[in-house]
Coordinates of C-alpha atoms in Angstrom, one line a residue:
Chain A
S14 CA 109.0 166.1 98.4
A15 CA 112.8 165.8 98.1
V16 CA 114.6 162.6 99.0
I17 CA 117.7 163.4 101.1
S18 CA 120.5 161.0 102.1
Q19 CA 123.3 161.6 104.5
K20 CA 126.6 159.8 105.0
P21 CA 127.7 158.4 107.4
S22 CA 124.6 157.6 109.3
R23 CA 126.6 157.4 112.5
D24 CA 130.3 157.5 113.6
I25 CA 132.4 157.3 116.7
C26 CA 135.4 159.6 116.6
Q27 CA 138.4 160.4 118.7
R28 CA 138.9 163.8 120.2
G29 CA 140.9 166.2 118.0
T30 CA 140.0 164.6 114.7
S31 CA 137.6 165.9 112.0
L32 CA 134.6 164.3 110.3
T33 CA 133.0 165.3 107.0
I34 CA 129.3 164.6 106.6
Q35 CA 127.8 164.4 103.2
C36 CA 124.3 165.4 102.2
Q37 CA 122.8 164.4 98.8
V38 CA 119.5 165.5 97.4
D39 CA 117.6 163.8 94.5
S40 CA 116.8 167.1 92.8
Q41 CA 118.3 170.5 92.4
V42 CA 117.5 172.8 95.3
T43 CA 118.4 176.4 95.9
M44 CA 118.7 176.4 99.7
M45 CA 120.4 173.7 101.9
F46 CA 120.8 174.0 105.6
W47 CA 122.8 172.3 108.4
Y48 CA 121.3 171.8 111.9
R49 CA 122.7 170.3 115.1
Q50 CA 120.6 168.4 117.6
Q51 CA 122.4 167.9 120.9
P52 CA 121.3 165.0 123.1
G53 CA 117.8 165.5 124.3
Q54 CA 117.6 169.0 122.8
S55 CA 115.8 170.7 119.9
L56 CA 117.4 171.6 116.6
T57 CA 119.7 174.6 116.1
L58 CA 120.7 176.0 112.7
I59 CA 124.4 176.0 112.1
A60 CA 124.5 177.6 108.7
T61 CA 122.9 178.0 105.3
A62 CA 124.9 176.4 102.5
N63 CA 125.0 178.7 99.5
Q64 CA 125.8 177.3 96.1
G65 CA 128.9 179.0 94.6
S66 CA 129.6 181.2 97.7
E67 CA 130.5 180.9 101.3
A68 CA 128.0 179.6 103.8
T69 CA 126.1 181.9 106.1
Y70 CA 126.7 181.0 109.7
E71 CA 124.4 181.6 112.7
S72 CA 125.6 183.2 115.8
G73 CA 127.8 180.9 117.8
F74 CA 129.0 178.9 114.8
V75 CA 132.2 179.7 112.9
I76 CA 133.7 178.5 109.6
D77 CA 136.9 177.3 111.1
K78 CA 135.0 174.8 113.3
F79 CA 132.2 173.9 110.8
P80 CA 133.5 174.4 107.2
I81 CA 130.8 173.8 104.6
S82 CA 131.0 173.1 100.9
R83 CA 128.2 173.4 98.4
P84 CA 129.8 172.5 95.0
N85 CA 126.4 172.1 93.2
L86 CA 122.7 172.3 93.6
T87 CA 122.3 168.7 94.9
F88 CA 125.2 168.2 97.3
S89 CA 126.7 169.7 100.4
T90 CA 129.2 168.7 103.1
L91 CA 129.7 169.8 106.7
T92 CA 133.0 169.2 108.4
V93 CA 133.1 169.1 112.2
S94 CA 136.7 170.0 113.0
N95 CA 139.0 169.4 115.9
M96 CA 136.2 167.5 117.7
S97 CA 135.6 167.4 121.4
P98 CA 133.0 165.4 123.4
E99 CA 130.8 168.5 123.3
D100 CA 130.4 168.0 119.6
S101 CA 128.5 164.7 120.1
S102 CA 125.2 165.4 118.5
I103 CA 123.0 164.5 115.6
Y104 CA 123.8 166.6 112.5
L105 CA 121.0 167.0 110.0
C106 CA 120.8 168.6 106.6
S107 CA 117.6 170.0 105.2
V108 CA 116.5 171.5 101.9
D109 CA 114.0 174.1 101.0
S110 CA 111.9 172.5 98.2
G111 CA 111.0 175.8 96.8
T112 CA 107.4 175.6 98.1
D113 CA 108.4 177.1 101.5
T114 CA 108.7 173.6 103.0
Q115 CA 111.9 172.1 104.4
Y116 CA 112.6 168.4 104.3
F117 CA 115.2 166.8 106.4
G118 CA 117.8 164.1 105.9
P119 CA 117.9 161.1 108.3
G120 CA 120.7 162.7 110.3
T121 CA 124.3 161.7 111.2
R122 CA 124.7 160.5 114.8
L123 CA 128.2 161.6 116.0
T124 CA 129.8 160.4 119.2
V125 CA 133.2 161.9 120.2
L126 CA 135.2 160.1 122.8
Chain B
G13 CA 113.1 188.1 118.6
E14 CA 112.3 184.5 117.7
D15 CA 111.2 182.1 120.3
V16 CA 109.0 179.0 120.1
E17 CA 107.7 177.2 123.2
Q18 CA 106.0 173.9 123.6
S19 CA 104.8 171.7 126.4
L20 CA 107.3 169.0 127.1
F21 CA 105.3 165.9 127.6
L22 CA 101.8 164.5 126.7
S23 CA 100.4 161.1 127.6
V24 CA 97.2 159.7 126.0
R25 CA 95.4 156.4 125.7
E26 CA 95.2 154.7 122.3
G27 CA 92.1 155.9 120.5
D28 CA 91.9 159.2 122.3
S29 CA 92.7 162.5 120.6
S30 CA 96.0 164.3 121.3
V31 CA 96.5 168.0 121.3
I32 CA 100.0 169.4 121.3
N33 CA 100.3 173.1 121.8
C34 CA 102.9 175.7 120.7
T35 CA 103.4 179.4 121.1
Y36 CA 105.6 181.7 119.1
T37 CA 106.7 185.3 119.4
D38 CA 107.6 186.6 116.0
S39 CA 104.5 188.0 114.3
S40 CA 106.3 188.1 110.9
S41 CA 106.3 184.3 110.7
T42 CA 105.6 183.1 107.2
Y43 CA 104.8 179.4 107.8
L44 CA 104.4 177.3 110.9
Y45 CA 105.3 173.6 110.8
W46 CA 104.9 170.4 112.7
Y47 CA 107.6 167.8 112.5
K48 CA 107.7 164.3 114.0
Q49 CA 110.8 162.5 115.2
E50 CA 110.8 158.9 116.1
P51 CA 113.6 157.4 118.2
G52 CA 116.8 157.3 116.2
A53 CA 115.3 158.8 113.1
G54 CA 115.4 162.2 111.3
L55 CA 112.6 164.7 111.1
Q56 CA 109.5 163.9 109.2
L57 CA 107.4 166.9 108.0
L58 CA 103.8 166.2 109.1
T59 CA 102.0 169.3 108.1
Y60 CA 102.4 173.1 107.8
I61 CA 100.1 176.1 107.7
F62 CA 100.6 179.5 106.1
S63 CA 100.4 182.3 108.5
N64 CA 97.2 183.8 107.0
M65 CA 95.2 180.6 107.6
D66 CA 93.2 179.6 110.6
M67 CA 92.9 175.9 110.2
K68 CA 94.2 173.0 108.1
Q69 CA 93.1 169.4 108.2
D70 CA 94.9 166.5 106.7
Q71 CA 93.4 163.1 107.5
R72 CA 93.9 162.5 111.3
L73 CA 95.7 165.8 111.7
T74 CA 94.2 169.2 112.4
V75 CA 96.2 172.3 112.8
L76 CA 94.7 175.4 114.4
L77 CA 96.4 178.8 114.3
N78 CA 95.4 181.7 116.5
K79 CA 97.4 184.6 115.1
K80 CA 96.2 187.1 117.8
D81 CA 97.5 184.9 120.6
K82 CA 100.4 183.5 118.5
H83 CA 99.2 180.0 119.4
L84 CA 99.5 176.9 117.2
S85 CA 98.1 173.5 118.0
L86 CA 98.2 170.0 116.4
R87 CA 95.4 167.7 117.1
I88 CA 95.8 164.0 116.3
A89 CA 92.5 162.1 116.1
D90 CA 92.3 158.4 117.1
T91 CA 95.9 158.4 118.4
Q92 CA 97.8 155.1 117.8
T93 CA 100.8 153.6 119.4
G94 CA 102.7 154.4 116.2
D95 CA 102.1 158.1 116.9
S96 CA 104.5 157.9 119.9
A97 CA 107.3 160.3 119.1
I98 CA 108.7 163.8 119.7
Y99 CA 106.7 166.5 117.9
F100 CA 108.5 169.7 117.0
C101 CA 106.8 173.0 116.2
A102 CA 108.8 175.4 114.0
E103 CA 108.3 178.7 112.4
S104 CA 110.0 180.2 109.3
I105 CA 110.6 183.8 108.7
R106 CA 111.1 184.8 105.0
E107 CA 113.1 187.9 105.8
Y108 CA 115.6 185.6 107.6
G109 CA 116.1 183.4 104.6
N110 CA 113.5 180.9 105.5
K111 CA 115.5 179.8 108.6
L112 CA 113.5 177.5 110.8
V113 CA 113.3 178.2 114.5
F114 CA 112.3 175.1 116.5
G115 CA 110.5 174.6 119.8
A116 CA 112.0 172.2 122.3
G117 CA 109.7 169.4 121.2
T118 CA 106.8 167.6 122.9
I119 CA 107.2 163.9 123.8
L120 CA 103.9 162.1 123.0
R121 CA 103.4 158.8 124.7
V122 CA 100.5 156.6 123.7
K123 CA 99.4 154.0 126.1
S124 CA 97.7 150.9 124.8

């Protein structure tokens, strides 16, 4: 299984600011994903991070609000822009190991005041 | 469309078996997964089953898949207090780029 780390593990931010979350994998992977888990809720896919091209966003999520970078096969970032309290969630990255299994990072717990 | 449903809460006594149920709607699911989330932690992949299988056993975990009824279950034998967590059922559909669709999660509480 892949070992995935995320930074920061948690943060408290002010309304209107932006936060960039990093996801690092210990091996090269083709597919990386970003999910959001709102308080007491299940996980919702934000986007698929594609290496060398723009991310593919799910319905209800847009690039201006959640810009994503994928500079190489082991790293991706998700930025939560112009934050509001409604963005308070856990943000998780996951990777497809190539054997049709997805492994998740520990998550970034974001609180927006 | 894609939809995954789970019962929301299950309470069992330590040592008993737990059975967590899940139903899904998309018949083109490729894999079905069970993830565990402990308080304040990320998701841990527990087990998964390919859609052409009926059963998979892994130590204390048994997954049963009824493709006709689109029903998936996770049985935990000899449930321990450390099994208390939220359990998520998820399906992946290859034609959608292996996107995972999650159920709402089942809270398992184990009483000692």
